JSON list of C-alpha atoms in Angstrom, two decimals:
[
{"chain": "A", "resi": 92, "resn": "UNK", "atom": "CA", "xyz": [64.16, -80.13, 22.84]},
{"chain": "A", "resi": 93, "resn": "UNK", "atom": "CA", "xyz": [62.38, -78.18, 25.59]},
{"chain": "A", "resi": 94, "resn": "UNK", "atom": "CA", "xyz": [62.58, -74.40, 25.22]},
{"chain": "A", "resi": 95, "resn": "UNK", "atom": "CA", "xyz": [61.96, -72.32, 28.30]},
{"chain": "A", "resi": 96, "resn": "UNK", "atom": "CA", "xyz": [60.25, -69.04, 27.61]},
{"chain": "A", "resi": 97, "resn": "UNK", "atom": "CA", "xyz": [61.16, -65.92, 29.51]},
{"chain": "A", "resi": 98, "resn": "UNK", "atom": "CA", "xyz": [58.66, -63.45, 30.87]},
{"chain": "A", "resi": 99, "resn": "UNK", "atom": "CA", "xyz": [57.78, -60.28, 29.01]},
{"chain": "A", "resi": 100, "resn": "UNK", "atom": "CA", "xyz": [58.18, -57.07, 31.00]},
{"chain": "A", "resi": 101, "resn": "UNK", "atom": "CA", "xyz": [56.86, -53.70, 29.93]},
{"chain": "A", "resi": 102, "resn": "UNK", "atom": "CA", "xyz": [55.62, -50.22, 30.77]},
{"chain": "A", "resi": 103, "resn": "UNK", "atom": "CA", "xyz": [58.09, -48.97, 33.34]},
{"chain": "A", "resi": 104, "resn": "UNK", "atom": "CA", "xyz": [56.86, -46.20, 35.67]},
{"chain": "A", "resi": 105, "resn": "UNK", "atom": "CA", "xyz": [59.46, -44.05, 37.43]},
{"chain": "A", "resi": 106, "resn": "UNK", "atom": "CA", "xyz": [58.81, -42.15, 40.66]},
{"chain": "A", "resi": 107, "resn": "UNK", "atom": "CA", "xyz": [61.63, -39.83, 41.70]},
{"chain": "A", "resi": 108, "resn": "UNK", "atom": "CA", "xyz": [60.59, -38.91, 45.23]},
{"chain": "A", "resi": 109, "resn": "UNK", "atom": "CA", "xyz": [60.12, -41.03, 48.35]},
{"chain": "A", "resi": 110, "resn": "UNK", "atom": "CA", "xyz": [56.49, -40.07, 49.07]},
{"chain": "A", "resi": 111, "resn": "UNK", "atom": "CA", "xyz": [53.43, -41.65, 47.50]},
{"chain": "A", "resi": 112, "resn": "UNK", "atom": "CA", "xyz": [52.26, -40.07, 44.25]},
{"chain": "A", "resi": 113, "resn": "UNK", "atom": "CA", "xyz": [49.34, -40.86, 42.01]},
{"chain": "A", "resi": 114, "resn": "UNK", "atom": "CA", "xyz": [51.13, -40.18, 38.73]},
{"chain": "A", "resi": 115, "resn": "UNK", "atom": "CA", "xyz": [54.66, -41.31, 37.79]},
{"chain": "A", "resi": 116, "resn": "UNK", "atom": "CA", "xyz": [57.31, -38.69, 37.03]},
{"chain": "A", "resi": 117, "resn": "UNK", "atom": "CA", "xyz": [58.21, -40.62, 33.88]},
{"chain": "A", "resi": 118, "resn": "UNK", "atom": "CA", "xyz": [56.68, -43.55, 32.01]},
{"chain": "A", "resi": 119, "resn": "UNK", "atom": "CA", "xyz": [58.51, -45.62, 29.40]},
{"chain": "A", "resi": 120, "resn": "UNK", "atom": "CA", "xyz": [56.48, -47.93, 27.19]},
{"chain": "A", "resi": 121, "resn": "UNK", "atom": "CA", "xyz": [58.45, -50.98, 26.09]},
{"chain": "A", "resi": 122, "resn": "UNK", "atom": "CA", "xyz": [58.27, -54.76, 25.85]},
{"chain": "A", "resi": 123, "resn": "UNK", "atom": "CA", "xyz": [61.31, -56.81, 26.82]},
{"chain": "A", "resi": 124, "resn": "UNK", "atom": "CA", "xyz": [61.77, -60.53, 27.22]},
{"chain": "A", "resi": 125, "resn": "UNK", "atom": "CA", "xyz": [63.94, -61.47, 30.23]},
{"chain": "A", "resi": 126, "resn": "UNK", "atom": "CA", "xyz": [64.24, -64.09, 32.94]},
{"chain": "A", "resi": 127, "resn": "UNK", "atom": "CA", "xyz": [63.70, -61.57, 35.76]},
{"chain": "A", "resi": 128, "resn": "UNK", "atom": "CA", "xyz": [62.88, -57.93, 36.36]},
{"chain": "A", "resi": 129, "resn": "UNK", "atom": "CA", "xyz": [66.27, -57.55, 38.07]},
{"chain": "A", "resi": 130, "resn": "UNK", "atom": "CA", "xyz": [68.02, -58.43, 34.79]},
{"chain": "A", "resi": 131, "resn": "UNK", "atom": "CA", "xyz": [65.94, -55.79, 32.97]},
{"chain": "A", "resi": 132, "resn": "UNK", "atom": "CA", "xyz": [66.81, -53.10, 35.52]},
{"chain": "A", "resi": 133, "resn": "UNK", "atom": "CA", "xyz": [70.56, -53.77, 35.58]},
{"chain": "A", "resi": 134, "resn": "UNK", "atom": "CA", "xyz": [70.63, -53.78, 31.77]},
{"chain": "A", "resi": 135, "resn": "UNK", "atom": "CA", "xyz": [68.64, -50.55, 31.31]},
{"chain": "A", "resi": 136, "resn": "UNK", "atom": "CA", "xyz": [69.82, -48.65, 34.40]},
{"chain": "A", "resi": 137, "resn": "UNK", "atom": "CA", "xyz": [73.13, -50.11, 35.66]},
{"chain": "A", "resi": 138, "resn": "UNK", "atom": "CA", "xyz": [73.86, -46.89, 37.63]},
{"chain": "A", "resi": 139, "resn": "UNK", "atom": "CA", "xyz": [70.53, -46.75, 39.50]},
{"chain": "A", "resi": 140, "resn": "UNK", "atom": "CA", "xyz": [69.26, -48.25, 42.71]},
{"chain": "A", "resi": 141, "resn": "UNK", "atom": "CA", "xyz": [65.63, -49.35, 42.65]},
{"chain": "A", "resi": 142, "resn": "UNK", "atom": "CA", "xyz": [62.89, -50.94, 44.68]},
{"chain": "A", "resi": 143, "resn": "UNK", "atom": "CA", "xyz": [59.61, -52.52, 43.71]},
{"chain": "A", "resi": 144, "resn": "UNK", "atom": "CA", "xyz": [56.47, -50.42, 44.12]},
{"chain": "A", "resi": 145, "resn": "UNK", "atom": "CA", "xyz": [53.56, -51.99, 45.96]},
{"chain": "A", "resi": 146, "resn": "UNK", "atom": "CA", "xyz": [50.69, -52.77, 43.58]}
]
């Protein structure tokens, strides 16, 4: 039987304003296994809108 592994996501950084900042307003250290980052976000923050930060 083939088992597909899901990715591990961790260390969420939250920026509350629209402008660029060097430091996040909040940082949450965690490790979660999920198939996509979208599934992590809707599970942890179902009330929030989000966008991906540029690396």
